[in-house]
PDB file of C-alpha atoms in Angstrom:
ATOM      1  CA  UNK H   1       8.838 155.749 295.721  1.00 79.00           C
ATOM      2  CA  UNK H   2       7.256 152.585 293.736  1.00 79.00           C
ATOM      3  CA  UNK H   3       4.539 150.193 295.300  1.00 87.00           C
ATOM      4  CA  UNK H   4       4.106 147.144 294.659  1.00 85.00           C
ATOM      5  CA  UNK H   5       1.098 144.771 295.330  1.00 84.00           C
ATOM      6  CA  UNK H   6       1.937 141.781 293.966  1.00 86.00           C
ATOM      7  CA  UNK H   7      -1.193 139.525 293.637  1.00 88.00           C
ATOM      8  CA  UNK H   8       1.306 136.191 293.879  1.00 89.00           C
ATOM      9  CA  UNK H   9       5.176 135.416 294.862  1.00 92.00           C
ATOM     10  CA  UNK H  10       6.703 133.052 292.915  1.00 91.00           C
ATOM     11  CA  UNK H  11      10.100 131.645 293.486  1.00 91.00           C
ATOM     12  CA  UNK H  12      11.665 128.758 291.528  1.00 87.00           C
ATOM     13  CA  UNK H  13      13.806 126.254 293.248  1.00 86.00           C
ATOM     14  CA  UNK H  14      15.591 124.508 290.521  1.00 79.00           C
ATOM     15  CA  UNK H  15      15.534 121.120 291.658  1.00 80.00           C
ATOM     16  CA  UNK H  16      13.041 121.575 294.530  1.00 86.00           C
ATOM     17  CA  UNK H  17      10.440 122.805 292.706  1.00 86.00           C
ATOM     18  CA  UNK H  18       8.784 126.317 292.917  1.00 90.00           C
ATOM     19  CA  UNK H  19       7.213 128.353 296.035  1.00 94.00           C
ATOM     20  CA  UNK H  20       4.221 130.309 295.771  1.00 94.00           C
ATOM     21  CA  UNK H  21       2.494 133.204 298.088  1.00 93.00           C
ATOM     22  CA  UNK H  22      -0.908 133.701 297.099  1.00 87.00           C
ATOM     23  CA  UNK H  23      -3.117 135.907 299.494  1.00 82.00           C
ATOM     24  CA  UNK H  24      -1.201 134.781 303.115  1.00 84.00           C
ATOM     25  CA  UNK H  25      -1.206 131.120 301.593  1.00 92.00           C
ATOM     26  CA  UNK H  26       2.036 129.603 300.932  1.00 95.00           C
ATOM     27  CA  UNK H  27       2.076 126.711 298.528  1.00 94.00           C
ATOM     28  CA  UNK H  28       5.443 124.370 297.291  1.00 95.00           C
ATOM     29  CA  UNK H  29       4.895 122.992 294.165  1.00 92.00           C
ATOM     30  CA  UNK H  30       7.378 119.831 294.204  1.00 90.00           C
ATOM     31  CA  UNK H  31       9.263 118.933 290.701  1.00 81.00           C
ATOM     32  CA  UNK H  32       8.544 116.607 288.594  1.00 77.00           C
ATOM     33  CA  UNK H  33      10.706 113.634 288.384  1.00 70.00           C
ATOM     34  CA  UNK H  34      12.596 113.205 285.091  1.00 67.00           C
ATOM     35  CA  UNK H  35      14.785 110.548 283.689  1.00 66.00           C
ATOM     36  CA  UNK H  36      16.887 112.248 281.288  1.00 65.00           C
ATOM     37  CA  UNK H  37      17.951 115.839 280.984  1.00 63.00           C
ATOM     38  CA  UNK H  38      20.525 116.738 278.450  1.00 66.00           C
ATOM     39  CA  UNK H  39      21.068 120.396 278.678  1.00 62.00           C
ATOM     40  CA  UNK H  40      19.333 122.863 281.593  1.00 64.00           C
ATOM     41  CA  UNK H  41      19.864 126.071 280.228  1.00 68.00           C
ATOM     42  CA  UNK H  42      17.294 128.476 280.237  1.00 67.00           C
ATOM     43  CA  UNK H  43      15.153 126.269 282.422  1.00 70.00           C
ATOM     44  CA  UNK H  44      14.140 128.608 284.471  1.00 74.00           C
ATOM     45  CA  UNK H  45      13.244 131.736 282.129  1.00 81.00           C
ATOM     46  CA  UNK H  46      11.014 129.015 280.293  1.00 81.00           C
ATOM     47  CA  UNK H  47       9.038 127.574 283.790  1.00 83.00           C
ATOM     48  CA  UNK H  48       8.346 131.159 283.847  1.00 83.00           C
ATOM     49  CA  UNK H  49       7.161 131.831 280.146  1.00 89.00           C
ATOM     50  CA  UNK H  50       5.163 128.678 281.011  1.00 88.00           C
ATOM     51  CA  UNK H  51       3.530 130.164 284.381  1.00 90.00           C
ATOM     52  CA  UNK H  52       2.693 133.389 282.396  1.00 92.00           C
ATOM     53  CA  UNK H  53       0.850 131.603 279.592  1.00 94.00           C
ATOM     54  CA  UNK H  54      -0.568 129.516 281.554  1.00 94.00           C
ATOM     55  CA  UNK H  55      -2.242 132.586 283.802  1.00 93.00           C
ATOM     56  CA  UNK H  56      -2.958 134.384 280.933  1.00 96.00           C
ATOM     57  CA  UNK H  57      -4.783 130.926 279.626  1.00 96.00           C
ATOM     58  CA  UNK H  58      -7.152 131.462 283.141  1.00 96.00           C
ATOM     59  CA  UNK H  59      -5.258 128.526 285.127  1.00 94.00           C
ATOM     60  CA  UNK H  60      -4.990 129.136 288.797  1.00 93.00           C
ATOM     61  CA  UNK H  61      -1.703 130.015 289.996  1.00 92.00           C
ATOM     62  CA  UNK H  62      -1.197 126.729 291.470  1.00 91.00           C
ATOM     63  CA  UNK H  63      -2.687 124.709 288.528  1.00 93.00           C
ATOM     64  CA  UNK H  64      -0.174 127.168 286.167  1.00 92.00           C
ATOM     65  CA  UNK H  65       2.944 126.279 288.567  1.00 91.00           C
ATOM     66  CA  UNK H  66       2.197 122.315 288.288  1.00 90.00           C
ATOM     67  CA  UNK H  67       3.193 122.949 284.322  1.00 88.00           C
ATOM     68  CA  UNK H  68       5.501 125.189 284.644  1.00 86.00           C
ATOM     69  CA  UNK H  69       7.668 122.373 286.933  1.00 84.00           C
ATOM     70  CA  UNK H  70       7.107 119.487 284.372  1.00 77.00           C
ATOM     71  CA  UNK H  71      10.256 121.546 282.744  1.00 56.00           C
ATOM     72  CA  UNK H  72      12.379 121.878 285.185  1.00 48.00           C
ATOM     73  CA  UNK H  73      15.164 119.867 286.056  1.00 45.00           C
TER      74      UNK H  73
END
């Protein structure tokens, strides 16, 4: 049987942004607001590339999810 103890949650939302769970504290991250987007794929696997660099860079989970929705739709 595996455990798991995640330290965060994160769930993107496409459009809506991205949820967190850190430690009993939920947290939505709301998109940024872009003018012209010509072609979404892969969006999501890079916000998430971008939320792991940015953790491994020492950003806070919430500071790491701020950049990692400046490329989403």
């Amino acid at each position: 049987k595996l455990k798991i103890n995640p330290k965060y949650v994160v769930i993107t939302l496409g459009k809506r942004g991205m949820f967190i769970q850190d430690s009993g504290k939920s947290t939505l991250i709301p998109p940024r607001i872009v003018k012209h987007v010509f072609d979404v794929t892969g969006a999501g696997d890079t916000s998430l590339a971008l939320l792991s660099l940015s953790l491994a860079a020492k950003s806070s989970i919430v500071e790491a999810a701020e950049l990692a929705t400046m490329l989403q739709e």
